[in-house]
C-alpha cells in the first residue's frame, strides 16, 4: 500500500469548517450593518457624494435689493421734506409769479366791463407791488391767494355778459332773470357764494377749453335757452344762501377784491 505524502494536509475538513464559519460571520456583520443603515447602500465612494448637485441656494441679491430700496425711500422722503420746506419759505415769491403770469392775464381776457376790469386790475397790481416790497409775510400771501381763488372774479365777467344779453331781450321773464342775477351777485358780497358755485351756475353757457387756465370759455353767441337755465341755477344758489328775494344795487367788484386782500392779510385764510 502507498502511504500518504508528508506535505498533504492532514485534515481538509477542518479548513472547510473554518471557512464556512468565517463566511457566516461576514454575512451576519453585513446584515447587521444593513439594519443599522436602513438598507441604504453605503458602498458609494465619498467623492461621488461631493459631486452631487446641491439643491439649496444662498439668499442671492434679495437682501441687497431690499436695502437699496429702503435707502432710496429714505432719500426720497428727505428730498420731499426739503423741497416742501423751501417752497413753504417762498410762498410770497410764488404768489407774485402766479398773479403776474396767470391771474392778470385772465382778468385782461375776461368779459368784465371795462371800468370794472380796470379797477380790479389796479387792485391786483397794488397787491403785487406790496408783495415785492416785502409788505406781506409768507402766511399773509398764502391767505390772500386762497381768498382770491375762492372769489369769482373771472366768472363775474361771464355773468356780466349774460346780464347784458338779458337787458337786450324783450322777454316776459326779463325782470325776473335780472333779479336772480342781482341776488347771486349779492351772495358774493355776503361771502356765501364762491367761484365753485359760479362754475356750477354757468355750466349751461360754458364749454371745455384747454387753452384757458380755468379750462372753460363762454359759448358765444349766447342764446335764450341756456341763459334761462343759468338764471334758474342762480335762483337756487341765492335761495340756498338765504338772499332776500329782491333786486340789489350794482355791486363794486373791485371793492370786494380789496376787502378780501385786507382780510387775508389780517385774519388769514379759511
PDB file of C-alpha atoms in Angstrom:
ATOM      1  CA  UNK A   1       0.000   0.000   0.000  1.00  0.00           C
ATOM      2  CA  UNK A   2       1.104   3.564  -0.741  1.00  0.00           C
ATOM      3  CA  UNK A   3       1.491   5.938   2.252  1.00  0.00           C
ATOM      4  CA  UNK A   4       0.171   9.475   2.090  1.00  0.00           C
ATOM      5  CA  UNK A   5       2.619  12.235   1.241  1.00  0.00           C
ATOM      6  CA  UNK A   6       4.172  14.129   4.089  1.00  0.00           C
ATOM      7  CA  UNK A   7       3.065  17.593   2.787  1.00  0.00           C
ATOM      8  CA  UNK A   8      -0.620  16.669   2.237  1.00  0.00           C
ATOM      9  CA  UNK A   9      -2.998  18.450   4.672  1.00  0.00           C
ATOM     10  CA  UNK A  10      -3.827  16.159   7.428  1.00  0.00           C
ATOM     11  CA  UNK A  11      -7.423  17.451   7.941  1.00  0.00           C
ATOM     12  CA  UNK A  12      -9.113  19.239   4.980  1.00  0.00           C
ATOM     13  CA  UNK A  13     -12.484  19.073   6.663  1.00  0.00           C
ATOM     14  CA  UNK A  14     -11.345  21.288   9.489  1.00  0.00           C
ATOM     15  CA  UNK A  15     -10.263  24.000   6.998  1.00  0.00           C
ATOM     16  CA  UNK A  16     -13.604  23.891   5.235  1.00  0.00           C
ATOM     17  CA  UNK A  17     -15.376  24.263   8.518  1.00  0.00           C
ATOM     18  CA  UNK A  18     -13.262  27.278   9.406  1.00  0.00           C
ATOM     19  CA  UNK A  19     -14.006  28.970   6.022  1.00  0.00           C
ATOM     20  CA  UNK A  20     -17.721  28.397   6.389  1.00  0.00           C
ATOM     21  CA  UNK A  21     -17.683  29.890   9.862  1.00  0.00           C
ATOM     22  CA  UNK A  22     -15.838  32.962   8.568  1.00  0.00           C
ATOM     23  CA  UNK A  23     -18.311  33.465   5.715  1.00  0.00           C
ATOM     24  CA  UNK A  24     -21.236  33.149   8.102  1.00  0.00           C
ATOM     25  CA  UNK A  25     -19.678  35.790  10.359  1.00  0.00           C
ATOM     26  CA  UNK A  26     -19.204  38.190   7.472  1.00  0.00           C
ATOM     27  CA  UNK A  27     -22.794  37.641   6.377  1.00  0.00           C
ATOM     28  CA  UNK A  28     -24.098  38.365   9.860  1.00  0.00           C
ATOM     29  CA  UNK A  29     -21.954  41.502  10.127  1.00  0.00           C
ATOM     30  CA  UNK A  30     -23.225  42.694   6.722  1.00  0.00           C
ATOM     31  CA  UNK A  31     -26.814  42.071   7.785  1.00  0.00           C
ATOM     32  CA  UNK A  32     -26.273  43.987  10.991  1.00  0.00           C
ATOM     33  CA  UNK A  33     -24.868  46.976   9.055  1.00  0.00           C
ATOM     34  CA  UNK A  34     -27.835  46.909   6.659  1.00  0.00           C
ATOM     35  CA  UNK A  35     -30.224  47.079   9.597  1.00  0.00           C
ATOM     36  CA  UNK A  36     -28.330  49.982  11.151  1.00  0.00           C
ATOM     37  CA  UNK A  37     -28.179  51.970   7.876  1.00  0.00           C
ATOM     38  CA  UNK A  38     -31.811  51.299   6.999  1.00  0.00           C
ATOM     39  CA  UNK A  39     -30.994  49.262   3.946  1.00  0.00           C
ATOM     40  CA  UNK A  40     -29.098  52.096   2.235  1.00  0.00           C
ATOM     41  CA  UNK A  41     -26.197  51.397   0.049  1.00  0.00           C
ATOM     42  CA  UNK A  42     -23.131  52.891   1.716  1.00  0.00           C
ATOM     43  CA  UNK A  43     -20.694  51.411  -0.677  1.00  0.00           C
ATOM     44  CA  UNK A  44     -20.685  54.574  -2.897  1.00  0.00           C
ATOM     45  CA  UNK A  45     -17.406  56.460  -2.637  1.00  0.00           C
ATOM     46  CA  UNK A  46     -17.268  59.776  -0.779  1.00  0.00           C
ATOM     47  CA  UNK A  47     -16.134  61.609  -3.889  1.00  0.00           C
ATOM     48  CA  UNK A  48     -19.422  60.780  -5.627  1.00  0.00           C
ATOM     49  CA  UNK A  49     -21.323  62.401  -2.749  1.00  0.00           C
ATOM     50  CA  UNK A  50     -19.215  65.514  -3.126  1.00  0.00           C
ATOM     51  CA  UNK A  51     -20.012  65.658  -6.860  1.00  0.00           C
ATOM     52  CA  UNK A  52     -23.805  65.520  -6.381  1.00  0.00           C
ATOM     53  CA  UNK A  53     -25.687  68.834  -7.318  1.00  0.00           C
ATOM     54  CA  UNK A  54     -26.731  70.893  -4.311  1.00  0.00           C
ATOM     55  CA  UNK A  55     -30.414  71.924  -4.311  1.00  0.00           C
ATOM     56  CA  UNK A  56     -30.079  74.562  -1.575  1.00  0.00           C
ATOM     57  CA  UNK A  57     -29.179  78.085  -2.839  1.00  0.00           C
ATOM     58  CA  UNK A  58     -27.991  81.156  -0.996  1.00  0.00           C
ATOM     59  CA  UNK A  59     -30.012  84.408  -0.440  1.00  0.00           C
ATOM     60  CA  UNK A  60     -28.643  85.932  -3.646  1.00  0.00           C
ATOM     61  CA  UNK A  61     -29.304  89.658  -4.382  1.00  0.00           C
ATOM     62  CA  UNK A  62     -32.576  89.956  -2.478  1.00  0.00           C
ATOM     63  CA  UNK A  63     -31.167  91.425   0.778  1.00  0.00           C
ATOM     64  CA  UNK A  64     -29.050  93.892  -1.163  1.00  0.00           C
ATOM     65  CA  UNK A  65     -32.003  94.996  -3.304  1.00  0.00           C
ATOM     66  CA  UNK A  66     -34.204  95.412  -0.243  1.00  0.00           C
ATOM     67  CA  UNK A  67     -31.563  97.516   1.457  1.00  0.00           C
ATOM     68  CA  UNK A  68     -31.119  99.667  -1.644  1.00  0.00           C
ATOM     69  CA  UNK A  69     -34.888 100.158  -1.895  1.00  0.00           C
ATOM     70  CA  UNK A  70     -35.090 101.185   1.737  1.00  0.00           C
ATOM     71  CA  UNK A  71     -32.253 103.676   1.335  1.00  0.00           C
ATOM     72  CA  UNK A  72     -33.874 105.109  -1.799  1.00  0.00           C
ATOM     73  CA  UNK A  73     -37.152 105.562   0.077  1.00  0.00           C
ATOM     74  CA  UNK A  74     -35.448 107.364   2.933  1.00  0.00           C
ATOM     75  CA  UNK A  75     -33.574 109.613   0.492  1.00  0.00           C
ATOM     76  CA  UNK A  76     -36.793 110.406  -1.376  1.00  0.00           C
ATOM     77  CA  UNK A  77     -38.584 111.259   1.857  1.00  0.00           C
ATOM     78  CA  UNK A  78     -35.786 113.614   2.860  1.00  0.00           C
ATOM     79  CA  UNK A  79     -35.786 115.290  -0.571  1.00  0.00           C
ATOM     80  CA  UNK A  80     -39.570 115.800  -0.413  1.00  0.00           C
ATOM     81  CA  UNK A  81     -39.276 117.315   3.045  1.00  0.00           C
ATOM     82  CA  UNK A  82     -36.521 119.709   1.977  1.00  0.00           C
ATOM     83  CA  UNK A  83     -38.428 120.707  -1.174  1.00  0.00           C
ATOM     84  CA  UNK A  84     -41.603 121.362   0.813  1.00  0.00           C
ATOM     85  CA  UNK A  85     -39.698 123.494   3.298  1.00  0.00           C
ATOM     86  CA  UNK A  86     -38.087 125.526   0.502  1.00  0.00           C
ATOM     87  CA  UNK A  87     -41.427 126.124  -1.220  1.00  0.00           C
ATOM     88  CA  UNK A  88     -43.026 126.985   2.112  1.00  0.00           C
ATOM     89  CA  UNK A  89     -40.435 129.719   2.597  1.00  0.00           C
ATOM     90  CA  UNK A  90     -41.102 131.133  -0.903  1.00  0.00           C
ATOM     91  CA  UNK A  91     -44.879 131.475  -0.786  1.00  0.00           C
ATOM     92  CA  UNK A  92     -44.762 135.222  -1.422  1.00  0.00           C
ATOM     93  CA  UNK A  93     -42.484 134.760  -4.419  1.00  0.00           C
ATOM     94  CA  UNK A  94     -44.739 132.050  -5.829  1.00  0.00           C
ATOM     95  CA  UNK A  95     -47.799 134.252  -5.285  1.00  0.00           C
ATOM     96  CA  UNK A  96     -46.202 137.079  -7.252  1.00  0.00           C
ATOM     97  CA  UNK A  97     -45.386 134.744 -10.133  1.00  0.00           C
ATOM     98  CA  UNK A  98     -48.930 133.391 -10.181  1.00  0.00           C
ATOM     99  CA  UNK A  99     -50.530 136.827 -10.112  1.00  0.00           C
ATOM    100  CA  UNK A 100     -48.269 138.236 -12.825  1.00  0.00           C
ATOM    101  CA  UNK A 101     -48.150 135.147 -15.028  1.00  0.00           C
ATOM    102  CA  UNK A 102     -51.745 133.940 -14.881  1.00  0.00           C
ATOM    103  CA  UNK A 103     -54.177 135.990 -12.829  1.00  0.00           C
ATOM    104  CA  UNK A 104     -53.614 139.350 -14.540  1.00  0.00           C
ATOM    105  CA  UNK A 105     -53.818 137.644 -17.932  1.00  0.00           C
ATOM    106  CA  UNK A 106     -57.139 136.043 -17.017  1.00  0.00           C
ATOM    107  CA  UNK A 107     -58.522 139.402 -15.931  1.00  0.00           C
ATOM    108  CA  UNK A 108     -57.398 141.101 -19.130  1.00  0.00           C
ATOM    109  CA  UNK A 109     -59.059 138.403 -21.262  1.00  0.00           C
ATOM    110  CA  UNK A 110     -62.264 138.233 -19.208  1.00  0.00           C
ATOM    111  CA  UNK A 111     -65.697 139.657 -20.124  1.00  0.00           C
ATOM    112  CA  UNK A 112     -65.668 142.139 -17.265  1.00  0.00           C
ATOM    113  CA  UNK A 113     -66.956 145.603 -18.067  1.00  0.00           C
ATOM    114  CA  UNK A 114     -64.047 147.897 -18.983  1.00  0.00           C
ATOM    115  CA  UNK A 115     -64.396 150.081 -15.885  1.00  0.00           C
ATOM    116  CA  UNK A 116     -64.719 147.058 -13.585  1.00  0.00           C
ATOM    117  CA  UNK A 117     -61.784 145.338 -15.245  1.00  0.00           C
ATOM    118  CA  UNK A 118     -59.522 148.359 -14.872  1.00  0.00           C
ATOM    119  CA  UNK A 119     -60.390 148.799 -11.199  1.00  0.00           C
ATOM    120  CA  UNK A 120     -59.808 145.116 -10.365  1.00  0.00           C
ATOM    121  CA  UNK A 121     -56.507 145.010 -12.255  1.00  0.00           C
ATOM    122  CA  UNK A 122     -55.325 148.087 -10.354  1.00  0.00           C
ATOM    123  CA  UNK A 123     -56.089 146.380  -7.027  1.00  0.00           C
ATOM    124  CA  UNK A 124     -54.130 143.286  -8.033  1.00  0.00           C
ATOM    125  CA  UNK A 125     -51.210 145.381  -9.294  1.00  0.00           C
ATOM    126  CA  UNK A 126     -51.028 147.175  -5.945  1.00  0.00           C
ATOM    127  CA  UNK A 127     -51.019 143.785  -4.221  1.00  0.00           C
ATOM    128  CA  UNK A 128     -48.130 142.581  -6.386  1.00  0.00           C
ATOM    129  CA  UNK A 129     -46.149 145.747  -5.626  1.00  0.00           C
ATOM    130  CA  UNK A 130     -46.687 145.293  -1.904  1.00  0.00           C
ATOM    131  CA  UNK A 131     -45.532 141.672  -2.065  1.00  0.00           C
ATOM    132  CA  UNK A 132     -42.376 142.609  -3.940  1.00  0.00           C
ATOM    133  CA  UNK A 133     -41.592 145.310  -1.386  1.00  0.00           C
ATOM    134  CA  UNK A 134     -41.923 142.814   1.471  1.00  0.00           C
ATOM    135  CA  UNK A 135     -45.102 144.258   2.971  1.00  0.00           C
ATOM    136  CA  UNK A 136     -46.637 140.791   3.296  1.00  0.00           C
ATOM    137  CA  UNK A 137     -45.295 137.772   5.125  1.00  0.00           C
ATOM    138  CA  UNK A 138     -45.482 134.297   3.668  1.00  0.00           C
ATOM    139  CA  UNK A 139     -48.596 133.288   5.591  1.00  0.00           C
ATOM    140  CA  UNK A 140     -50.332 136.502   4.517  1.00  0.00           C
ATOM    141  CA  UNK A 141     -49.525 135.913   0.859  1.00  0.00           C
ATOM    142  CA  UNK A 142     -50.835 132.358   1.044  1.00  0.00           C
ATOM    143  CA  UNK A 143     -54.054 133.506   2.720  1.00  0.00           C
ATOM    144  CA  UNK A 144     -54.640 136.249   0.151  1.00  0.00           C
ATOM    145  CA  UNK A 145     -54.142 133.825  -2.735  1.00  0.00           C
ATOM    146  CA  UNK A 146     -56.597 131.401  -1.174  1.00  0.00           C
ATOM    147  CA  UNK A 147     -59.225 134.124  -0.891  1.00  0.00           C
ATOM    148  CA  UNK A 148     -58.671 135.343  -4.451  1.00  0.00           C
ATOM    149  CA  UNK A 149     -59.062 131.805  -5.779  1.00  0.00           C
ATOM    150  CA  UNK A 150     -62.401 131.459  -3.993  1.00  0.00           C
ATOM    151  CA  UNK A 151     -63.596 134.838  -5.262  1.00  0.00           C
ATOM    152  CA  UNK A 152     -65.408 134.526  -8.654  1.00  0.00           C
ATOM    153  CA  UNK A 153     -63.638 137.428 -10.343  1.00  0.00           C
ATOM    154  CA  UNK A 154     -63.176 135.938 -13.827  1.00  0.00           C
ATOM    155  CA  UNK A 155     -66.592 134.232 -13.694  1.00  0.00           C
ATOM    156  CA  UNK A 156     -68.061 137.591 -12.762  1.00  0.00           C
ATOM    157  CA  UNK A 157     -67.255 138.742 -16.294  1.00  0.00           C
ATOM    158  CA  UNK A 158     -69.248 135.838 -17.776  1.00  0.00           C
ATOM    159  CA  UNK A 159     -72.157 136.769 -15.530  1.00  0.00           C
ATOM    160  CA  UNK A 160     -71.960 140.388 -16.690  1.00  0.00           C
ATOM    161  CA  UNK A 161     -72.052 139.199 -20.307  1.00  0.00           C
ATOM    162  CA  UNK A 162     -75.210 137.225 -19.519  1.00  0.00           C
ATOM    163  CA  UNK A 163     -76.726 140.240 -17.769  1.00  0.00           C
ATOM    164  CA  UNK A 164     -76.033 142.404 -20.842  1.00  0.00           C
ATOM    165  CA  UNK A 165     -77.669 139.767 -23.076  1.00  0.00           C
ATOM    166  CA  UNK A 166     -80.804 139.738 -20.892  1.00  0.00           C
ATOM    167  CA  UNK A 167     -81.064 143.522 -20.962  1.00  0.00           C
ATOM    168  CA  UNK A 168     -81.140 143.446 -24.780  1.00  0.00           C
ATOM    169  CA  UNK A 169     -84.052 140.985 -24.810  1.00  0.00           C
ATOM    170  CA  UNK A 170     -87.760 141.807 -24.612  1.00  0.00           C
ATOM    171  CA  UNK A 171     -88.961 138.593 -22.987  1.00  0.00           C
ATOM    172  CA  UNK A 172     -91.571 138.423 -20.256  1.00  0.00           C
ATOM    173  CA  UNK A 173     -89.025 136.943 -17.834  1.00  0.00           C
ATOM    174  CA  UNK A 174     -86.523 139.757 -18.307  1.00  0.00           C
ATOM    175  CA  UNK A 175     -87.054 141.470 -14.940  1.00  0.00           C
ATOM    176  CA  UNK A 176     -87.195 138.171 -13.073  1.00  0.00           C
ATOM    177  CA  UNK A 177     -83.938 136.985 -14.623  1.00  0.00           C
ATOM    178  CA  UNK A 178     -82.173 140.258 -13.847  1.00  0.00           C
ATOM    179  CA  UNK A 179     -83.347 139.960 -10.254  1.00  0.00           C
ATOM    180  CA  UNK A 180     -81.829 136.482  -9.893  1.00  0.00           C
ATOM    181  CA  UNK A 181     -78.545 137.737 -11.344  1.00  0.00           C
ATOM    182  CA  UNK A 182     -78.559 140.566  -8.800  1.00  0.00           C
ATOM    183  CA  UNK A 183     -79.286 138.161  -5.933  1.00  0.00           C
ATOM    184  CA  UNK A 184     -76.357 135.958  -6.968  1.00  0.00           C
ATOM    185  CA  UNK A 185     -74.006 138.944  -7.001  1.00  0.00           C
ATOM    186  CA  UNK A 186     -75.226 139.967  -3.554  1.00  0.00           C
ATOM    187  CA  UNK A 187     -74.444 136.458  -2.286  1.00  0.00           C
ATOM    188  CA  UNK A 188     -70.823 137.091  -3.269  1.00  0.00           C
ATOM    189  CA  UNK A 189     -70.868 140.304  -1.249  1.00  0.00           C
ATOM    190  CA  UNK A 190     -72.212 138.369   1.735  1.00  0.00           C
ATOM    191  CA  UNK A 191     -69.437 135.779   1.344  1.00  0.00           C
ATOM    192  CA  UNK A 192     -71.840 132.840   0.999  1.00  0.00           C
ATOM    193  CA  UNK A 193     -71.059 132.037  -2.661  1.00  0.00           C
ATOM    194  CA  UNK A 194     -67.652 131.204  -4.141  1.00  0.00           C
ATOM    195  CA  UNK A 195     -66.144 130.600  -7.555  1.00  0.00           C
ATOM    196  CA  UNK A 196     -67.062 126.924  -7.279  1.00  0.00           C
ATOM    197  CA  UNK A 197     -70.752 127.856  -7.068  1.00  0.00           C
ATOM    198  CA  UNK A 198     -70.387 130.164 -10.060  1.00  0.00           C
ATOM    199  CA  UNK A 199     -68.826 127.336 -12.044  1.00  0.00           C
ATOM    200  CA  UNK A 200     -71.944 125.242 -11.486  1.00  0.00           C
ATOM    201  CA  UNK A 201     -74.294 128.144 -12.286  1.00  0.00           C
ATOM    202  CA  UNK A 202     -72.504 128.986 -15.545  1.00  0.00           C
ATOM    203  CA  UNK A 203     -72.209 125.400 -16.759  1.00  0.00           C
ATOM    204  CA  UNK A 204     -75.021 125.761 -19.402  1.00  0.00           C
ATOM    205  CA  UNK A 205     -73.093 128.532 -21.180  1.00  0.00           C
ATOM    206  CA  UNK A 206     -69.580 127.094 -20.738  1.00  0.00           C
ATOM    207  CA  UNK A 207     -67.609 124.771 -22.960  1.00  0.00           C
ATOM    208  CA  UNK A 208     -64.349 122.971 -22.363  1.00  0.00           C
ATOM    209  CA  UNK A 209     -61.352 124.995 -23.484  1.00  0.00           C
ATOM    210  CA  UNK A 210     -57.896 123.623 -22.634  1.00  0.00           C
ATOM    211  CA  UNK A 211     -56.238 126.843 -23.828  1.00  0.00           C
ATOM    212  CA  UNK A 212     -57.594 128.781 -20.844  1.00  0.00           C
ATOM    213  CA  UNK A 213     -56.260 128.451 -17.307  1.00  0.00           C
ATOM    214  CA  UNK A 214     -59.737 127.699 -15.954  1.00  0.00           C
ATOM    215  CA  UNK A 215     -60.378 125.057 -18.616  1.00  0.00           C
ATOM    216  CA  UNK A 216     -63.673 126.688 -19.743  1.00  0.00           C
ATOM    217  CA  UNK A 217     -64.784 129.514 -22.005  1.00  0.00           C
ATOM    218  CA  UNK A 218     -68.081 131.269 -22.685  1.00  0.00           C
ATOM    219  CA  UNK A 219     -70.200 129.917 -25.548  1.00  0.00           C
ATOM    220  CA  UNK A 220     -70.829 132.760 -27.992  1.00  0.00           C
ATOM    221  CA  UNK A 221     -73.213 133.910 -29.242  1.00  0.00           C
ATOM    222  CA  UNK A 222     -75.461 133.440 -26.231  1.00  0.00           C
ATOM    223  CA  UNK A 223     -78.955 132.063 -26.732  1.00  0.00           C
ATOM    224  CA  UNK A 224     -82.131 132.353 -24.676  1.00  0.00           C
ATOM    225  CA  UNK A 225     -82.464 128.742 -23.529  1.00  0.00           C
ATOM    226  CA  UNK A 226     -79.062 128.288 -21.803  1.00  0.00           C
ATOM    227  CA  UNK A 227     -79.336 131.793 -20.338  1.00  0.00           C
ATOM    228  CA  UNK A 228     -82.680 130.874 -18.793  1.00  0.00           C
ATOM    229  CA  UNK A 229     -81.061 127.777 -17.293  1.00  0.00           C
ATOM    230  CA  UNK A 230     -78.302 129.937 -15.802  1.00  0.00           C
ATOM    231  CA  UNK A 231     -80.891 132.232 -14.196  1.00  0.00           C
ATOM    232  CA  UNK A 232     -82.721 129.243 -12.733  1.00  0.00           C
ATOM    233  CA  UNK A 233     -79.494 127.929 -11.197  1.00  0.00           C
ATOM    234  CA  UNK A 234     -78.698 131.412  -9.891  1.00  0.00           C
ATOM    235  CA  UNK A 235     -82.075 131.445  -8.142  1.00  0.00           C
ATOM    236  CA  UNK A 236     -81.409 128.091  -6.486  1.00  0.00           C
ATOM    237  CA  UNK A 237     -77.985 129.196  -5.243  1.00  0.00           C
ATOM    238  CA  UNK A 238     -79.366 132.525  -3.947  1.00  0.00           C
ATOM    239  CA  UNK A 239     -82.189 130.714  -2.160  1.00  0.00           C
ATOM    240  CA  UNK A 240     -79.708 128.376  -0.536  1.00  0.00           C
ATOM    241  CA  UNK A 241     -77.647 131.385   0.577  1.00  0.00           C
ATOM    242  CA  UNK A 242     -80.841 132.928   2.003  1.00  0.00           C
ATOM    243  CA  UNK A 243     -80.545 136.110  -0.034  1.00  0.00           C
ATOM    244  CA  UNK A 244     -83.712 138.272   0.122  1.00  0.00           C
ATOM    245  CA  UNK A 245     -85.960 137.928  -2.913  1.00  0.00           C
ATOM    246  CA  UNK A 246     -85.400 141.384  -4.388  1.00  0.00           C
ATOM    247  CA  UNK A 247     -83.081 143.274  -6.686  1.00  0.00           C
ATOM    248  CA  UNK A 248     -79.966 144.886  -5.180  1.00  0.00           C
ATOM    249  CA  UNK A 249     -77.882 147.921  -6.188  1.00  0.00           C
ATOM    250  CA  UNK A 250     -74.932 147.414  -8.501  1.00  0.00           C
ATOM    251  CA  UNK A 251     -72.031 145.641  -6.787  1.00  0.00           C
ATOM    252  CA  UNK A 252     -68.495 147.062  -6.876  1.00  0.00           C
ATOM    253  CA  UNK A 253     -66.294 144.045  -7.626  1.00  0.00           C
ATOM    254  CA  UNK A 254     -63.066 145.997  -7.041  1.00  0.00           C
ATOM    255  CA  UNK A 255     -64.239 146.827  -3.507  1.00  0.00           C
ATOM    256  CA  UNK A 256     -64.831 143.118  -2.841  1.00  0.00           C
ATOM    257  CA  UNK A 257     -61.333 142.274  -4.094  1.00  0.00           C
ATOM    258  CA  UNK A 258     -59.847 144.977  -1.867  1.00  0.00           C
ATOM    259  CA  UNK A 259     -61.763 143.657   1.128  1.00  0.00           C
ATOM    260  CA  UNK A 260     -60.606 140.063   0.567  1.00  0.00           C
ATOM    261  CA  UNK A 261     -56.978 141.189   0.295  1.00  0.00           C
ATOM    262  CA  UNK A 262     -57.282 143.109   3.561  1.00  0.00           C
ATOM    263  CA  UNK A 263     -58.928 140.206   5.397  1.00  0.00           C
ATOM    264  CA  UNK A 264     -56.334 137.765   4.077  1.00  0.00           C
ATOM    265  CA  UNK A 265     -53.538 139.941   5.459  1.00  0.00           C
ATOM    266  CA  UNK A 266     -55.156 140.268   8.877  1.00  0.00           C
ATOM    267  CA  UNK A 267     -57.408 137.259   9.505  1.00  0.00           C
ATOM    268  CA  UNK A 268     -55.663 134.729   7.263  1.00  0.00           C
ATOM    269  CA  UNK A 269     -57.294 132.161   5.018  1.00  0.00           C
ATOM    270  CA  UNK A 270     -60.335 129.976   5.503  1.00  0.00           C
TER     271      UNK A 270
END
